[in-house]
Coordinates of C-alpha atoms and ligand atoms in Angstrom, one line a residue:
X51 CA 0.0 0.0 0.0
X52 CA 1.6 3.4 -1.3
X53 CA 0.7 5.8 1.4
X54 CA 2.2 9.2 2.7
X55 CA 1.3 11.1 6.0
X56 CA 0.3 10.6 9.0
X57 CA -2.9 8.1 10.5
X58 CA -4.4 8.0 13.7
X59 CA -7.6 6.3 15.6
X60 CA -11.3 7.6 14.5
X61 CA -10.3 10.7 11.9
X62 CA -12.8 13.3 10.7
X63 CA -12.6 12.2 7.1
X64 CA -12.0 9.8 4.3
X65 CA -12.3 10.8 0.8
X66 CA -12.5 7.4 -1.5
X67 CA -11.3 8.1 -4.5
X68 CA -7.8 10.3 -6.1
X69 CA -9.3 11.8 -9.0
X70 CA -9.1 15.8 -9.6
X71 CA -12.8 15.9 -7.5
X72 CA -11.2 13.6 -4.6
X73 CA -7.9 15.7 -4.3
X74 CA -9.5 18.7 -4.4
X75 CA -12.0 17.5 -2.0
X76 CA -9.7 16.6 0.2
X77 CA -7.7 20.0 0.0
X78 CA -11.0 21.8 1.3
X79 CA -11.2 19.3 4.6
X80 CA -7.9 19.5 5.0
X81 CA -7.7 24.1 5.2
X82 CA -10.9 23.4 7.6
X83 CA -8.3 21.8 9.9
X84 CA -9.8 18.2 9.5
X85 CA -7.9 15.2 9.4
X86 CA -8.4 13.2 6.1
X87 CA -7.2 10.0 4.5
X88 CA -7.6 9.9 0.4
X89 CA -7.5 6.5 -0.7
X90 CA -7.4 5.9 -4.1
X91 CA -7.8 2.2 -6.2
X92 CA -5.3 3.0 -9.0
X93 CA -1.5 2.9 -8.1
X94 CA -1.6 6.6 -8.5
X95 CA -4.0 10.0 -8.4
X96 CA -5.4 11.5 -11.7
X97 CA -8.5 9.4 -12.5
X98 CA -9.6 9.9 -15.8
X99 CA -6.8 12.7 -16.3
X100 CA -3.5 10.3 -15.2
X101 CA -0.9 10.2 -18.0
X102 CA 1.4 7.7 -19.4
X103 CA 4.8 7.8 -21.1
X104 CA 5.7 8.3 -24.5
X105 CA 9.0 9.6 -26.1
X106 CA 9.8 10.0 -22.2
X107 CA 7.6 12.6 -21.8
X108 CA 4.4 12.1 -19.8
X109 CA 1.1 12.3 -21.5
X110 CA -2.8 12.0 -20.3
X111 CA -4.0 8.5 -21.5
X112 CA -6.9 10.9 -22.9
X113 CA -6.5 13.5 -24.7
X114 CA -7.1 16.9 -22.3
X115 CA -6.9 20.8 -23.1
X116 CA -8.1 23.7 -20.7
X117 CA -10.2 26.4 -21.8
X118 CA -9.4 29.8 -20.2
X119 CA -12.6 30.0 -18.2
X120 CA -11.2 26.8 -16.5
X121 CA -10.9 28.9 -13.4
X122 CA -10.5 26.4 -10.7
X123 CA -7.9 24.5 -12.5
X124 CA -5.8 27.5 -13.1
X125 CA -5.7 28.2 -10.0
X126 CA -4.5 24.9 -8.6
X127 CA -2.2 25.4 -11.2
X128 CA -0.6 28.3 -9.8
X129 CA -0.7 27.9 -5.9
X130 CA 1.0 24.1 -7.1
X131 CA 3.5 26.5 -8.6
X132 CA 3.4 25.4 -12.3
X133 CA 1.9 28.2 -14.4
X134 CA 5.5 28.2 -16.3
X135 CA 4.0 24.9 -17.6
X136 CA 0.6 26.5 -18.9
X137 CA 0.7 27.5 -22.3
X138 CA -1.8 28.6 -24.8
X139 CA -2.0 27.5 -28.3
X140 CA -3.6 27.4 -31.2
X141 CA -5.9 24.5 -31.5
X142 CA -7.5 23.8 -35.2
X143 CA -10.9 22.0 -35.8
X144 CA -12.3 19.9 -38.4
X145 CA -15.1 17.7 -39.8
X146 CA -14.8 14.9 -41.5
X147 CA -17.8 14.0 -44.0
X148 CA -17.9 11.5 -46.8
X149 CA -14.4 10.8 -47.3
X150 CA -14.0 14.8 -46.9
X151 CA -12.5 17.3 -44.6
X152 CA -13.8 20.8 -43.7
X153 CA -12.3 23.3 -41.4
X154 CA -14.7 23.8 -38.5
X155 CA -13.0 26.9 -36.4
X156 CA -15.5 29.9 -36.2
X157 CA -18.6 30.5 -36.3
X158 CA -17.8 31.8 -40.3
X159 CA -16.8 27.9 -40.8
X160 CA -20.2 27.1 -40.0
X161 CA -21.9 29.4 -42.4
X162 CA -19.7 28.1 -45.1
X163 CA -20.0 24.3 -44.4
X164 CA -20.7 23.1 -48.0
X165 CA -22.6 19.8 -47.1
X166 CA -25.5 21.6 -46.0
X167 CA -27.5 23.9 -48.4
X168 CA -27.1 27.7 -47.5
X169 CA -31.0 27.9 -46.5
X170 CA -30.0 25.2 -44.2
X171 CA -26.9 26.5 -43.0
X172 CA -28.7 29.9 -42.0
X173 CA -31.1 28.3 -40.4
X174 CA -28.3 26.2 -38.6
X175 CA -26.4 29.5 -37.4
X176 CA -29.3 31.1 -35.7
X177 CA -30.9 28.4 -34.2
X178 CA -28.0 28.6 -32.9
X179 CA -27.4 31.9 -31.7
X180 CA -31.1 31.5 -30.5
X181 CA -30.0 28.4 -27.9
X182 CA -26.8 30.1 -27.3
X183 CA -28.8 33.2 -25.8
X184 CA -31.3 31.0 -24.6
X185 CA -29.3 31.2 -21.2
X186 CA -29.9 28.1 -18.9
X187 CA -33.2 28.0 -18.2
X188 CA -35.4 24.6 -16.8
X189 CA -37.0 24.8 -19.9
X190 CA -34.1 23.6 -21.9
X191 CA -33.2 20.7 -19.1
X192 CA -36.6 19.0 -20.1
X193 CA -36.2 19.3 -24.2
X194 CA -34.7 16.2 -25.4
X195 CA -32.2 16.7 -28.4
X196 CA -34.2 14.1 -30.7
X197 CA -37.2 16.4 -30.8
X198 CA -36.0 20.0 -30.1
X199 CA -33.1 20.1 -32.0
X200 CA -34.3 20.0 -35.4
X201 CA -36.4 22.5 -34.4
X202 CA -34.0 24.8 -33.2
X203 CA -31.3 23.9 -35.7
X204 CA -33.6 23.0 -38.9
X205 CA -34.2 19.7 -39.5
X206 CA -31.6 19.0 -42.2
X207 CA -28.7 21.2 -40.0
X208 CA -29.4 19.4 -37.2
X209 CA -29.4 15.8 -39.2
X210 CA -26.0 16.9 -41.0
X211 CA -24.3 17.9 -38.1
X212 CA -25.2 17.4 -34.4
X213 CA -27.2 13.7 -34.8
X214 CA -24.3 12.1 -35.9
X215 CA -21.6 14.0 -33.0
X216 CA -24.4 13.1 -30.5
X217 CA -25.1 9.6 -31.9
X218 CA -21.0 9.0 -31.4
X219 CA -20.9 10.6 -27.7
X220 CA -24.1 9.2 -26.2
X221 CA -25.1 6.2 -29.1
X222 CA -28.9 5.1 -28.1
X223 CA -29.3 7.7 -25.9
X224 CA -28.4 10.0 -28.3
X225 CA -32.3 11.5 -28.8
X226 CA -33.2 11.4 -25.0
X227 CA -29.9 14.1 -24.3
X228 CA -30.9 17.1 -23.2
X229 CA -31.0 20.5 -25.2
X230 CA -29.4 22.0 -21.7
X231 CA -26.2 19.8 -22.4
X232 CA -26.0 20.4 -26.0
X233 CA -26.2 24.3 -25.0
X234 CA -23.6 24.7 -22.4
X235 CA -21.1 22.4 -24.5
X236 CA -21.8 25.1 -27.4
X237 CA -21.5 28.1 -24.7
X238 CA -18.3 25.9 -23.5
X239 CA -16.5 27.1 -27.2
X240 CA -18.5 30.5 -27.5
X241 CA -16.8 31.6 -24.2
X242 CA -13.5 30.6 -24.7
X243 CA -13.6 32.6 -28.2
X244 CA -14.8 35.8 -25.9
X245 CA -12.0 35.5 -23.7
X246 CA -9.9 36.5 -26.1
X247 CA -7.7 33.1 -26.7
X248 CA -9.6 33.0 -29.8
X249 CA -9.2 29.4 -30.9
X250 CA -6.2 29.1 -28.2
X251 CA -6.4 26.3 -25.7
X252 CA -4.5 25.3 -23.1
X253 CA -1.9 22.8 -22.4
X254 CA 0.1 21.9 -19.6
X255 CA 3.3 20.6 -20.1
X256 CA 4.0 17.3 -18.7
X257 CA 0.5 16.4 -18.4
X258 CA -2.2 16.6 -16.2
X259 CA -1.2 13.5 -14.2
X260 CA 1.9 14.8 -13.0
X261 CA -0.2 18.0 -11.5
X262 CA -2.6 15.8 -10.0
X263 CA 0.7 13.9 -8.3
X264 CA 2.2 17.3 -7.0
X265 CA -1.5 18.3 -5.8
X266 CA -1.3 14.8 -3.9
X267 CA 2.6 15.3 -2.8
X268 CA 1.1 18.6 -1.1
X269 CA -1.6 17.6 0.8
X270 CA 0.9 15.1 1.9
X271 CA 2.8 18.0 3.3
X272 CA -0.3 19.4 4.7
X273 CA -1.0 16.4 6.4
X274 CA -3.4 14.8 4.6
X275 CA -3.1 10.8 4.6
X276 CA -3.0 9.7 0.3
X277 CA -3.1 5.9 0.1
X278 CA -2.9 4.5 -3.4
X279 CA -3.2 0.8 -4.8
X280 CA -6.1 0.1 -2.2
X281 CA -10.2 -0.1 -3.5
X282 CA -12.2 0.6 -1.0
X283 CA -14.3 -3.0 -0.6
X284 CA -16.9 -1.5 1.7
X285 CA -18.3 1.7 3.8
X286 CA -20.5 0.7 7.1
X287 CA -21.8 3.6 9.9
X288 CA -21.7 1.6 12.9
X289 CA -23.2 3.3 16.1
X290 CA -22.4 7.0 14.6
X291 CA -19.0 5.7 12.9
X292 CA -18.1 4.6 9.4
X293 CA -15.7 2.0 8.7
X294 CA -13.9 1.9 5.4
X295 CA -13.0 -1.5 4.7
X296 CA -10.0 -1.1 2.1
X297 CA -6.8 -4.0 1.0
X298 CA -8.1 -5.9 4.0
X299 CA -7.4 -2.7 6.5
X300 CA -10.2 -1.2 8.1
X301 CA -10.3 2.9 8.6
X302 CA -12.6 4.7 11.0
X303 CA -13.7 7.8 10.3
X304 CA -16.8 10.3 11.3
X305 CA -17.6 11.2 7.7
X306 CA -17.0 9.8 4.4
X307 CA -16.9 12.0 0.9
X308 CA -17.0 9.2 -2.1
X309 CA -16.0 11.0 -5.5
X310 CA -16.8 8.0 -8.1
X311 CA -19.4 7.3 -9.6
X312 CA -23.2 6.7 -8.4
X313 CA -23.2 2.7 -9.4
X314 CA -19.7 2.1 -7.4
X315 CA -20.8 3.9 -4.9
X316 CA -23.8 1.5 -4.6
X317 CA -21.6 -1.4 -4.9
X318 CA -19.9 -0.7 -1.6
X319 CA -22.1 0.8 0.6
X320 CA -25.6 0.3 1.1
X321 CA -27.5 3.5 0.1
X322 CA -31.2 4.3 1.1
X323 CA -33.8 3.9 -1.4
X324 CA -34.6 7.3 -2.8
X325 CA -30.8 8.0 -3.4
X326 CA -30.1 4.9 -4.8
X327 CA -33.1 5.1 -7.2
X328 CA -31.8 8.6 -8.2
X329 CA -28.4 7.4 -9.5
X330 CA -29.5 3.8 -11.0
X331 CA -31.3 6.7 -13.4
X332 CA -28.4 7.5 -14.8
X333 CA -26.6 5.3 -17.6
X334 CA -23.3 5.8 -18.3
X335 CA -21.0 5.3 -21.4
X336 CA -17.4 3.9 -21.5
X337 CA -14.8 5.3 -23.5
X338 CA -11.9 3.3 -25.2
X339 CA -9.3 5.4 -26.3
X340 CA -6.5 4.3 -29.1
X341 CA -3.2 6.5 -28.8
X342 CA -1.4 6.1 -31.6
X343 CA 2.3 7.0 -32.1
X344 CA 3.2 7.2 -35.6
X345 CA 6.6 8.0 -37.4
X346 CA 5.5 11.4 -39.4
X347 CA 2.2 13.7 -39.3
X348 CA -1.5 12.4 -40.1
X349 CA -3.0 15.7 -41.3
X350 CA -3.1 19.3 -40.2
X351 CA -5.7 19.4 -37.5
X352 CA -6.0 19.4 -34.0
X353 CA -9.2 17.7 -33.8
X354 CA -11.5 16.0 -36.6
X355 CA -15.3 15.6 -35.6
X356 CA -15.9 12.5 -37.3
X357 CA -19.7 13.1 -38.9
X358 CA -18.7 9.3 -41.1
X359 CA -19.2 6.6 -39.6
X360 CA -16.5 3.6 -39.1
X361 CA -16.8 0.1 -37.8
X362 CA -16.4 0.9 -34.3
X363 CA -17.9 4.1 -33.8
X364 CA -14.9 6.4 -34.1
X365 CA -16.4 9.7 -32.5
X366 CA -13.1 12.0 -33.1
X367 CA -9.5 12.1 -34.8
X368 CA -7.4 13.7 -32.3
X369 CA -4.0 14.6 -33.5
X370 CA -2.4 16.1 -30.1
X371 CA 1.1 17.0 -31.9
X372 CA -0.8 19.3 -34.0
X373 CA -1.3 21.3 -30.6
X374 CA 1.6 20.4 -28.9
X375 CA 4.9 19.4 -30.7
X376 CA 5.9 16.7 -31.4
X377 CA 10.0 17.2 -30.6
X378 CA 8.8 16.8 -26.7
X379 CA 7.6 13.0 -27.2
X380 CA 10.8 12.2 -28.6
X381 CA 9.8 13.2 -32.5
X382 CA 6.5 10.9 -32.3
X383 CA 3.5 12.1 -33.8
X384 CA 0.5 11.2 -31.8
X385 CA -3.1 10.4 -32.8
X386 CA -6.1 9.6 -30.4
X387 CA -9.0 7.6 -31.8
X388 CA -11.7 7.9 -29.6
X389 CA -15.0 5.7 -28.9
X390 CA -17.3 5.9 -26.2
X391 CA -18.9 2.7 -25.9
X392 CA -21.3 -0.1 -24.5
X393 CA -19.7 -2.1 -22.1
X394 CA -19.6 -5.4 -23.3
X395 CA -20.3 -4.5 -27.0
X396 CA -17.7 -4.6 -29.9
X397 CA -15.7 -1.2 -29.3
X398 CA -15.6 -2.0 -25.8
X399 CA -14.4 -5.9 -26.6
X400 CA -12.0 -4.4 -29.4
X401 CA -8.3 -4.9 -30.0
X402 CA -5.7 -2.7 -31.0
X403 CA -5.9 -4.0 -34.4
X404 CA -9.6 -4.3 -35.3
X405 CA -9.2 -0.5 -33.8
X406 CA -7.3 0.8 -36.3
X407 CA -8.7 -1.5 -38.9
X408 CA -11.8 0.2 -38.7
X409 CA -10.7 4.0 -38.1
X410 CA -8.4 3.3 -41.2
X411 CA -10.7 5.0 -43.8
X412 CA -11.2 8.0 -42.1
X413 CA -7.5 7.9 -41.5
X414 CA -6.7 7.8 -44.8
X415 CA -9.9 10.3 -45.8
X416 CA -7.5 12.6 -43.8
X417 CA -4.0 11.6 -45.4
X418 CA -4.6 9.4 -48.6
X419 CA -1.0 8.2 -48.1
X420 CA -1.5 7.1 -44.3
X421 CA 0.1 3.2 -43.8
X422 CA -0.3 0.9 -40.6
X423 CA 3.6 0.9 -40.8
X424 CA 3.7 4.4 -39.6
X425 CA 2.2 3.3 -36.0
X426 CA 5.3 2.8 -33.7
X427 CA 3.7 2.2 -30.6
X428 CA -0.4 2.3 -29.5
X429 CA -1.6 2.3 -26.0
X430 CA -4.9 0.9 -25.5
X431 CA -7.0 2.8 -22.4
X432 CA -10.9 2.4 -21.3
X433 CA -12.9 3.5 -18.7
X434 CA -16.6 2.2 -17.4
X435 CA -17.5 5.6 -15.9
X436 CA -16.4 7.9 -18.4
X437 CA -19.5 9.8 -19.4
X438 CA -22.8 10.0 -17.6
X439 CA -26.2 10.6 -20.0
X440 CA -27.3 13.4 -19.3
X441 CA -31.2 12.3 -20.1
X442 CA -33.9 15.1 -20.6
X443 CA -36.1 15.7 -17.6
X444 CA -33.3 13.3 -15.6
X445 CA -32.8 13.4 -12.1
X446 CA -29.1 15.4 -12.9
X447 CA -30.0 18.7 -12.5
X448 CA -31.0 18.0 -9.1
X449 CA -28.3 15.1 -8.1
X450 CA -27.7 15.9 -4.7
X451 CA -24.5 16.1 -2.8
X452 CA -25.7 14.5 0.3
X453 CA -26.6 10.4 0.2
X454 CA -29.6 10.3 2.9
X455 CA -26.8 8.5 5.4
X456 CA -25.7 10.7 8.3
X457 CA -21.7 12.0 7.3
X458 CA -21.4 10.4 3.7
X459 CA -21.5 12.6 0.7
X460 CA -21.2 12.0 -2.9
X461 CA -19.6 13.7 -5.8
X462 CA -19.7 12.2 -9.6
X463 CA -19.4 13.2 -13.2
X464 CA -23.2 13.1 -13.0
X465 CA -23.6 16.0 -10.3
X466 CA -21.7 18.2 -13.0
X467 CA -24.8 20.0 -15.4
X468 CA -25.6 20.6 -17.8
X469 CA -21.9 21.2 -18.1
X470 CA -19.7 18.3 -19.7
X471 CA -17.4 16.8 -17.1
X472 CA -14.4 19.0 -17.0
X473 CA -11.0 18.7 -14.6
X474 CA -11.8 22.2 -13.8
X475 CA -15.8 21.6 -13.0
X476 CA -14.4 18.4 -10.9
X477 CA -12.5 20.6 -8.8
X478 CA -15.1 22.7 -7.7
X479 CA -17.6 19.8 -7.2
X480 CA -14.4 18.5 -5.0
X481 CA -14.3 21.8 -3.0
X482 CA -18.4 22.2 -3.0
X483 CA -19.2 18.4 -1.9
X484 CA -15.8 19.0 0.7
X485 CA -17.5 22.0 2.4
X486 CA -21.3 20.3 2.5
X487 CA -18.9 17.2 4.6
X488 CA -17.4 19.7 6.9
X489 CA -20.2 21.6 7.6
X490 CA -21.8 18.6 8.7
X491 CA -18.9 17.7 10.8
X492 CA -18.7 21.3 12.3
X493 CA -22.1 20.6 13.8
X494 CA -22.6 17.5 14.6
X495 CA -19.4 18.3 16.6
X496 CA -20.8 21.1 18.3
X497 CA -23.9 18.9 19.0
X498 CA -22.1 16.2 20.8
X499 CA -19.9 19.2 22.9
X500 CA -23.1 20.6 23.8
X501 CA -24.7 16.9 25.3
X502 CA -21.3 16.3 27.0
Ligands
FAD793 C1 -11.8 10.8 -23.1 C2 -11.9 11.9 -22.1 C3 -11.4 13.2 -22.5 C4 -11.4 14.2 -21.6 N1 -11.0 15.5 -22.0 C5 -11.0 16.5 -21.1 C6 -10.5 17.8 -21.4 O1 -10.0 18.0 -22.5 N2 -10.5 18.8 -20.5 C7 -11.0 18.6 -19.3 O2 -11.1 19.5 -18.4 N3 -11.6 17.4 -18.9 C8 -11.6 16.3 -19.8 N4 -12.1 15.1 -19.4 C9 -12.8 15.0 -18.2 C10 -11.9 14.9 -16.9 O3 -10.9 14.0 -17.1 C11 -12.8 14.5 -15.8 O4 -14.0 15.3 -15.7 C12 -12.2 14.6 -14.4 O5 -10.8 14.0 -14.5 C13 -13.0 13.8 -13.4 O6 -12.4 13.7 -12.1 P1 -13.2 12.9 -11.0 O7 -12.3 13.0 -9.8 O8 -14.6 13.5 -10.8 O9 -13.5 11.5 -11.5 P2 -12.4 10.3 -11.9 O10 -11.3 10.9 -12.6 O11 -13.3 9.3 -12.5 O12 -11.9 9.8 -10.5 C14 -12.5 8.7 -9.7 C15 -11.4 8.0 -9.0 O13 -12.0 7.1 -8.1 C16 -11.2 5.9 -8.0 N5 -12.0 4.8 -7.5 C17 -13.1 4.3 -8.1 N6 -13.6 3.3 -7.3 C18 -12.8 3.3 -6.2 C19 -12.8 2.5 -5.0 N7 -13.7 1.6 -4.7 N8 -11.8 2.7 -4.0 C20 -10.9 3.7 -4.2 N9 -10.8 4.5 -5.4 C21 -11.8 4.3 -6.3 C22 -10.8 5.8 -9.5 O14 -9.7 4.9 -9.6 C23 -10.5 7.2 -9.9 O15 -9.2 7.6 -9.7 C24 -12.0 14.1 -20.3 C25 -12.5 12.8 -19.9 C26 -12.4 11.7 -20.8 C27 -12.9 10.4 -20.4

């Protein structure tokens, strides 16, 4: 068991968990002067944002960027003392359709997408200026995307461009998506443009996993207890107490704050009804994700929507040396192919191989040349929880933070809306679901003073 820091008898705390919502949930327990054990299944902390190696330089296992309104992240950034790692670059777009690619960068790009007709294309454009102004409102959390959109959008707009993307991200949920979701993920780009990156995004050198070691390194220092290698088996209150069964070892604490998602959460403690109904409502989708490092460049873009279809499902083309260069992975050119997936159906089952067999056309839609010799090494990564549905009139808007059981909160991808999950958005969530725990602990502490 990997573990820094001190431990002692009953503490106020255990966060279960290591990902950015668990670090930074623990990082808001800890400046409330709590005592706090993170313990975390993987053999390190990151989550869905840890990194692995290639060219010796670290890199996230999926493809991350930061938008400049990612406020929370910068700022863990900075107090961790790595803003000399930030840097902002230009990130190109594109859409592949039928065999062809098409710039997709502004709004302009949009206007001119030749696919569509230019009636439809207008109509596209302010529908979408329409949802884009349409602010946040309740109304939008109960449209699904199946019916509304081609409203909004027109119905051949809406066919052309967002059924396929959302047919890729959510597959047979695609319809039953909310117009909320779809809205902020279009505000997501819109704001970033007004901040004045234009189509800059952010990087940080050396990854994302390395930041979320240093975050762990200095709660370490803060005394924060970060155990890693160890799944927590089971969580049990026991005459006002929980015990964290985890590798075997049993940790007491008064309250616990579990940062996964709703299903695992289930599967190790046993939640009251109402809450437990509440998250079985929410399906998820697993993502397998293909890193590919090739010899020489794939095309010019940054990221290639893919509106074709292939085999598998490809959603997106994601050449991340097209952002970044490639001299810092050792002259390797990398490529993510990216699927989110069924558990249990044929992405999910897939091989390296029948991968890249079926992603081959739209690789070579982007660079008629492209040859399976160029791939010099491919990493193979996939995730259960990866992406909650965000289902119209869903219980997601709502998702609580607190579980029904005295001292044990809960904070998931799903409590994030109508956002997309986001490293930045976990953060917060870490901090918000952190200061809901503490609260709780601040009076039922002052409670049992005041019987004493
Ligand atoms: C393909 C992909 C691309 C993405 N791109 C971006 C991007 O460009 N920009 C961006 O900001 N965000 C991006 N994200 C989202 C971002 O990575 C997540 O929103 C964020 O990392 C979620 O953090 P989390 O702590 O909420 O959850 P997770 O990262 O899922 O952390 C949960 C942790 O709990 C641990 N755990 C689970 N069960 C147990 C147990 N029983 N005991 C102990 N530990 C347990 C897991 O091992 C994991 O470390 C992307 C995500 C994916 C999948």
């Amino acid at each position: 068991m990997a573990q820094t820091g001190p431990q002692v008898g009953v503490i106020d705390a255990v966060v279960v968990g290591g990902g950015m919502a668990g670090l930074a949930a623990a990082d808001e327990l800890a400046s409330r002067g709590l005592s706090v054990q993170i313990i975390e299944a993987e053999s390190e902390v990151g989550g869905l944002a840890r990194s692995i190696v290639v060219g010796g330089e670290e890199i996230e296992a999926y493809y991350h960027h930061i938008f400049p309104q990612d406020r929370e992240l910068r700022d863990v950034i900075e107090r961790l003392k790595s803003q000399e790692r930030l840097e902002w670059r230009p990130a190109s777009t594109a859409v592949l359709d039928a065999g062809r690619l098409y710039r997709f960068d502004t709004p302009l790009d949009l206007l001119r997408y030749p696919p569509l007709p230019f009636a439809a294309r207008m109509r596209l454009g302010l529908g979408s200026v329409v949802v884009l102004l349409g602010g946040r409102g309740r109304r939008l959390e109960r449209q699904k995307v199946g019916q509304a959109g081609p409203r909004w959008f027109g119905a051949r707009g809406y066919a052309v461009l967002w059924q396929p993307l959302l047919e890729g991200k959510f597959g047979p949920y695609a319809s039953d998506v909310a117009l909320a979701w779809l809205a902020s993920r279009m505000r997501q780009r819109a704001s970033s443009r007004k901040r004045g990156t234009g189509d800059r995004l952010g990087y940080l050198r050396g990854g994302l996993g390395r930041l979320a070691r240093s975050y762990a390194e200095d709660l370490a220092a803060r005394g924060v207890t970060v155990t890693c290698g160890v799944r927590v088996d089971s969580l049990a209150l026991q005459g006002g107490t929980w015990r964290v069964l985890a590798g075997g070892h049993e940790v007491r604490t008064r309250a616990v704050v579990a940062c996964l998602s709703g299903e695992k959460l289930a599967g190790i403690a046993a939640l009251p009804e109402p809450y437990l109904r509440t998250v079985s409502q929410i399906p998820y989708r697993g993502v397998v994700c293909l890193l590919l490092e090739l010899d020489r460049p794939l095309g010019r873009y940054y990221w290639t929507n893919l509106i074709q279809r292939t085999e598998l499902a490809c959603l997106a083309i994601i050449e991340h040396t097209n952002f970044i260069p490639s001299e810092r992975y050792g002259g390797r050119h990398i490529v993510y192919l990216t699927h989110y997936a069924e558990v249990g159906g044929r992405a999910w089952e897939a091989s390296i191989d029948q991968i890249v067999a079926a992603v081959e056309p739209a690789l070579r839609a982007v660079n008629p040349s492209f040859a399976r010799s160029w791939i010099r090494g491919a990493h193979l990564t996939r995730d259960r929880w990866a992406q909650p549905v965000p289902l119209a009139g869903g219980p997601m808007p709502r998702l609580p933070l607190e579980t029904g059981l005295p001292g044990l909160y809960h904070a998931s991808l799903a409590h994030i809306y109508p956002d997309d999950r986001g490293v930045s958005l976990a953060l917060g969530l870490g901090h918000r679901v952190a200061a809901a725990a503490g609260e709780w602990l601040a009076v039922s502490s002052a409670g049992s003073t005041a019987t004493l």
